[in-house]
Amino acid sequence: MRALSIMRTPYSGFVLFSILLLLLPFTVANDYYFNVLIIIGINSIIVIGLDLLVGYTGQISLGHAAFYGLGAYITGILSARWAWPPIAGLLVALVIVGILAFLIGIPTLKLHGHYLAMATLGLGIIVFILFQELNFLTGGPSGLVGIAPMSLFGFTFDSDLSYYYLVCVFLLATLLLSINVVRSRVGRALRAIHGSEIAASVLGVNVSRFKVGIFVLSTLYAVTAGWLYAHYIAFLSPSSFGFMFSIKLITMVVIGSLGSLWGAIFGAALLTSLPEFLVVFEHYETSVFGLILILVMIFMPRGLLRGLEDLVRKLISMLRKDLKERSLTS
Amino acid sequence: MWGPDTGPPRHEYNNMTFEQQILQYLITGVTVGSIYALIGMGFNIIYNATEIINFAQGEFVMLGGLLTVSGMQLLHLPVPFAAILAIIGVSIVGIALDRAAIRPLKDASPITLIIITIGASIFIRGVASLIWGKEPYLIPAFSGEEPIPFFGAVIQPQSLWVMGVALIVVLSLRQFFGRTLTGKAMLATAVQPRAAKLVGIDASYMVLLSFALSGAVGAAAGIVIGPISMVQYDMGVMLGLKGFCAAIIGGIGHPWGVVFGGITLGIVESLGAGLISSGYKDAIAFVILLLMLFFRPQGVLGKSKGDRV
Amino acid sequence: MNPVLKTEGLTKHFGGVKALDQLDLTVRQGAIQSIIGPNGAGKTTLFNVISNVIPPTVGEVFFNGENITRMQTHTIAAMGLTRTFQNLRLFSEMTVLENVMVGMHLRSKGGFFTSALKLPWVFREEQRIRGESREWLRFVGLHDHTDQIAGSLPFGNQKSLELARALASKPKLLMLDEPAAGLNMRETQDMVQLISQIRDLDITVLLVEHDMDLVMEVSDHVVVLDQGRKIAEGDPETVRKDEVVLKAYLGEE
């Protein structure tokens, strides 16, 4: 409980989290777990961005895998076909996807609820089909190979440990920027839009501008994650960026707890490592995943992190009551 | 990606004139479009009663096909009986979905409802892959496979079944919602939930009924396309989304709109795949979906909503 | 004096119903003006059309001489026109203080990048917003509830909060949609006090209200609507004695 409330004051939570990330490698014995940690970090970056859009602003996206994929493919293609350095790949991807997301975001974010869900889902599928069909660029379904390993400013990140720390730097940077955004005029405007678009606009909040703005920002996070992924895995196949992955991302946000950045990281960590736990179930993996989704939504609609927090609080108040009664009787 | 193909084998197109080819694409388009329309109707039924988009609609279709296969293989039933059994079975799945996942969540946000129906679809798909495995099955054509010549093109007998079933379903739904007391009560629940309650309509029963009915319609779609394309545990994903596109194009909640939307979508896809590139076939539906959502979200036949605040 | 707000031939149809019918309305600078009328007279529709939450069918709206008929709601707000809502539209998941801080949106500048980087001026601006928002809460008497979640406040306090939030934007014209609806006698008296104090802040008030006593007590000028038309206007005393008005009200009961 204490630990949870420390996490509430963002900056001390941030420092604690940084220390945790720094020390984590010393507890990891095996390369395979490094791999999982790196993927968790990459997914966390996307999910933090998605949470800003979905959890804080209340706008759903079922197509975020596409922007992740665009980040990965743009840097991958530049690297594999024209030997561009990774940093150039990142910048080009950020600019292209930023402009694209801006142009798409204007008409898309006028939609609400299920319509917005279907529009973003459609976008995701269209981009996925482009990954598959633009053979000459993407390598099509058989995949894109020959992506150079990550090197920045003359340093090559070729060990799992160094890549882990690289991902951590980006994760912490994204997290810090997001904490700042959330606790600012912008963050309040976003949550106001979530609460009531009409009330927000009556107070002068330019609703469509802020919605498109946060949409673009969240796609830029996804692009950064895609860039980290491409230079880590060095092989891209469209199936990593399909509809199911978009669903998985939104599930991470929802299960982790909508509108909580720590929840986003928690959700990403849980769902990324879940398949590792579910290996015990083998063939049952998909159905168990579906079942968990349903159960969490029914019993902890505020997400697991908040759900657990509520549970702990309830336990504590029960204990207190119990103690009080005992002291009264004695 | 998955997609039914009702035309003759590709090499036979070479013997046709351009006009005959176009005709053939149109026939294929109308057949596939009828299926999209059927699936779209399933969306509509639940949406009308609850304003929920049921992302597990495609799974109803898949279950309809696979249950028919099992009825034939395990119980050695003829197609019609296996089909009826499958339709009943999927209706029960629909009821179970409502009771287990939708009903416990009163007043949930759209996001929660989207997630929960997606969870249900993943769950059902996972269970289906356990029961039937990942291999495709074939349902034999209802009345032979001798193609019927039609102005130089051909029609598969099964295509007529598909179109016929779609037509019968849409007509009976119209009768049901327009003429029967239960049907009218279901519509009333959707339009005026509070008023419906006042006159004694049991809203939660109506929602249950809509899930059962939607399951039945979805199952019918899965059964009639069985002979045209293989049925398989993951066939529902794309079909469900296409059905939703059909509903949006026509105007969601609009009974004839979804037929119009489905057939338009089927024809455009078929022409696009034949004349441009089959790889982009699935993208066409979603490009149309986006254009519709951006420029005419109420659909081609739908009326725009009132703007009272 | 120049009118702050003026409508010309303002008309709004909902299907066959005329919620507003050729309405010409003038609001003078510095006044507290009330709009009364039986249920369905078009009072709330008038507010919705003026703030362009819904567009009018025909007619024009002028604010400080500028035509705002086709401007977006947030642009109109930026010009100095804001409002409250009959059925409350608080940001119910945010704290009381945060609600008022959103009210200061127009009077601050932090954007996506400057906020993400937390530049020094953004930090100072944030402190100014926080400080002034507390003042507004004190003004409406909610300073003991700053960190409570807005949705958990009692109804009367929620009404005051919505008022504080609107005031924080320092509007030139504030439209209050039934500020006393749902309040008990005591709370209504407090609300009357508050509204009279708002005038001293150099804010013009246009208010829609059912509570006649409140209207008569605070208003300088009263306009009576019936079925979307203006049937009478004048100072409270004149309107109170107007026969057309009496008929409209009695006809309803």
mmCIF file of C-alpha atoms in Angstrom, chain A residues 54-55 58-60 62 104 106-109 111 113-123 125-126 128-130 132-135 194 198 243-244 247 250-251 254-255 258 283-291 293-295 297-299 301, chain B residues 1 47 51-53 55 97 100-102 104-105 109-116 118-127 129-130 134 237-238 241 244-245 248 252 277-284 286-287 289-290 293-294 297-298 305 309:
data_model
loop_
_atom_site.group_PDB
_atom_site.id
_atom_site.type_symbol
_atom_site.label_atom_id
_atom_site.label_comp_id
_atom_site.label_asym_id
_atom_site.label_seq_id
_atom_site.Cartn_x
_atom_site.Cartn_y
_atom_site.Cartn_z
ATOM 1 C CA VAL A 54 -7.266 6.137 -24.826
ATOM 2 C CA GLY A 55 -7.034 6.428 -21.069
ATOM 3 C CA GLY A 58 -10.976 8.829 -24.089
ATOM 4 C CA GLN A 59 -10.325 8.223 -27.802
ATOM 5 C CA ILE A 60 -9.931 4.576 -28.765
ATOM 6 C CA LEU A 62 -7.621 -0.247 -32.671
ATOM 7 C CA ILE A 104 -5.420 11.080 -40.993
ATOM 8 C CA ILE A 106 -8.218 15.294 -38.569
ATOM 9 C CA PRO A 107 -11.132 13.371 -40.117
ATOM 10 C CA THR A 108 -10.730 10.268 -37.948
ATOM 11 C CA LEU A 109 -10.934 11.939 -34.563
ATOM 12 C CA LEU A 111 -15.722 10.175 -34.988
ATOM 13 C CA GLY A 113 -17.129 5.471 -29.869
ATOM 14 C CA HIS A 114 -17.591 2.473 -32.103
ATOM 15 C CA TYR A 115 -17.162 4.484 -35.276
ATOM 16 C CA LEU A 116 -13.747 5.685 -34.151
ATOM 17 C CA ALA A 117 -12.864 2.107 -33.194
ATOM 18 C CA MET A 118 -13.780 0.807 -36.651
ATOM 19 C CA ALA A 119 -12.033 3.638 -38.496
ATOM 20 C CA THR A 120 -8.749 3.073 -36.670
ATOM 21 C CA LEU A 121 -9.126 -0.663 -37.107
ATOM 22 C CA GLY A 122 -9.642 -0.146 -40.849
ATOM 23 C CA LEU A 123 -6.555 2.074 -41.026
ATOM 24 C CA ILE A 125 -5.642 -3.286 -41.739
ATOM 25 C CA ILE A 126 -4.968 -1.107 -44.787
ATOM 26 C CA PHE A 128 -0.948 -4.121 -42.828
ATOM 27 C CA ILE A 129 -1.990 -5.033 -46.377
ATOM 28 C CA LEU A 130 0.478 -2.470 -47.718
ATOM 29 C CA GLN A 132 2.296 -7.420 -47.368
ATOM 30 C CA GLU A 133 1.793 -6.198 -50.905
ATOM 31 C CA LEU A 134 4.553 -3.624 -51.405
ATOM 32 C CA ASN A 135 6.978 -6.471 -52.042
ATOM 33 C CA HIS A 194 -12.662 12.797 -21.906
ATOM 34 C CA ILE A 198 -18.985 20.301 -24.890
ATOM 35 C CA PHE A 243 -4.887 -6.479 -36.229
ATOM 36 C CA MET A 244 -4.236 -8.891 -33.361
ATOM 37 C CA ILE A 247 -5.864 -5.570 -29.985
ATOM 38 C CA ILE A 250 -5.288 -1.842 -26.347
ATOM 39 C CA THR A 251 -5.696 -4.770 -23.967
ATOM 40 C CA VAL A 254 -7.169 -1.473 -20.424
ATOM 41 C CA ILE A 255 -5.928 -4.276 -18.223
ATOM 42 C CA LEU A 258 -6.893 3.330 -18.207
ATOM 43 C CA HIS A 283 -2.902 -25.119 -26.837
ATOM 44 C CA TYR A 284 -5.166 -23.272 -24.471
ATOM 45 C CA GLU A 285 -3.154 -20.051 -24.747
ATOM 46 C CA THR A 286 -5.567 -18.105 -26.981
ATOM 47 C CA SER A 287 -8.693 -19.084 -25.102
ATOM 48 C CA VAL A 288 -7.084 -18.342 -21.736
ATOM 49 C CA PHE A 289 -6.041 -14.920 -23.058
ATOM 50 C CA GLY A 290 -9.612 -14.220 -24.150
ATOM 51 C CA LEU A 291 -10.988 -15.442 -20.855
ATOM 52 C CA LEU A 293 -9.771 -10.241 -20.878
ATOM 53 C CA ILE A 294 -13.422 -10.941 -20.162
ATOM 54 C CA LEU A 295 -12.900 -11.627 -16.471
ATOM 55 C CA MET A 297 -13.428 -6.380 -17.655
ATOM 56 C CA ILE A 298 -16.263 -7.831 -15.591
ATOM 57 C CA PHE A 299 -14.637 -7.875 -12.191
ATOM 58 C CA PRO A 301 -13.341 -2.691 -15.099
ATOM 59 C CA MET B 1 -5.999 -13.506 -46.273
ATOM 60 C CA TYR B 47 -26.698 -2.885 -32.398
ATOM 61 C CA GLU B 51 -25.888 0.010 -29.383
ATOM 62 C CA ILE B 52 -23.080 -2.497 -28.936
ATOM 63 C CA ILE B 53 -20.875 -3.460 -31.865
ATOM 64 C CA PHE B 55 -16.840 -7.983 -32.338
ATOM 65 C CA LEU B 97 -22.330 -14.506 -24.506
ATOM 66 C CA ALA B 100 -21.829 -14.282 -19.209
ATOM 67 C CA ALA B 101 -20.172 -11.177 -20.592
ATOM 68 C CA ILE B 102 -22.627 -8.443 -21.531
ATOM 69 C CA PRO B 104 -22.848 -8.264 -15.820
ATOM 70 C CA LEU B 105 -21.672 -4.952 -17.307
ATOM 71 C CA SER B 109 -18.281 2.582 -21.435
ATOM 72 C CA PRO B 110 -18.004 1.812 -25.162
ATOM 73 C CA ILE B 111 -14.319 1.009 -24.687
ATOM 74 C CA THR B 112 -15.105 -1.635 -22.082
ATOM 75 C CA LEU B 113 -17.778 -3.161 -24.297
ATOM 76 C CA ILE B 114 -15.458 -3.210 -27.298
ATOM 77 C CA ILE B 115 -12.777 -4.949 -25.259
ATOM 78 C CA ILE B 116 -15.177 -7.473 -23.821
ATOM 79 C CA ILE B 118 -13.106 -8.738 -28.551
ATOM 80 C CA GLY B 119 -12.178 -10.911 -25.563
ATOM 81 C CA ALA B 120 -15.172 -13.106 -26.297
ATOM 82 C CA SER B 121 -14.177 -13.465 -29.930
ATOM 83 C CA ILE B 122 -10.631 -14.474 -28.981
ATOM 84 C CA PHE B 123 -11.998 -16.931 -26.441
ATOM 85 C CA ILE B 124 -14.455 -18.532 -28.870
ATOM 86 C CA ARG B 125 -11.785 -18.759 -31.567
ATOM 87 C CA GLY B 126 -9.392 -20.362 -29.094
ATOM 88 C CA VAL B 127 -11.972 -22.940 -28.046
ATOM 89 C CA SER B 129 -9.185 -24.304 -32.507
ATOM 90 C CA LEU B 130 -9.111 -26.804 -29.629
ATOM 91 C CA LYS B 134 -6.588 -25.501 -37.358
ATOM 92 C CA VAL B 237 -12.147 -12.371 -38.198
ATOM 93 C CA MET B 238 -12.163 -10.967 -41.723
ATOM 94 C CA LEU B 241 -15.121 -7.007 -40.187
ATOM 95 C CA PHE B 244 -19.465 -4.532 -40.275
ATOM 96 C CA CYS B 245 -18.222 -2.547 -43.299
ATOM 97 C CA ILE B 248 -21.667 1.040 -42.127
ATOM 98 C CA ILE B 252 -26.016 0.897 -39.453
ATOM 99 C CA SER B 277 -4.919 -6.831 -57.996
ATOM 100 C CA SER B 278 -6.179 -9.589 -55.749
ATOM 101 C CA GLY B 279 -3.647 -8.731 -53.049
ATOM 102 C CA TYR B 280 -5.361 -5.457 -52.312
ATOM 103 C CA LYS B 281 -8.841 -6.995 -52.316
ATOM 104 C CA ASP B 282 -9.258 -6.817 -48.546
ATOM 105 C CA ALA B 283 -7.967 -3.254 -48.437
ATOM 106 C CA ILE B 284 -10.781 -2.088 -50.718
ATOM 107 C CA PHE B 286 -11.615 -0.723 -45.517
ATOM 108 C CA VAL B 287 -10.849 2.166 -47.842
ATOM 109 C CA LEU B 289 -15.284 2.072 -44.854
ATOM 110 C CA LEU B 290 -13.013 5.033 -44.083
ATOM 111 C CA LEU B 293 -17.038 7.222 -42.004
ATOM 112 C CA PHE B 294 -15.338 10.466 -42.977
ATOM 113 C CA PRO B 297 -21.092 8.295 -41.276
ATOM 114 C CA GLN B 298 -24.844 7.738 -41.274
ATOM 115 C CA LYS B 305 -29.263 11.975 -36.482
ATOM 116 C CA VAL B 309 -28.156 18.449 -27.120
#
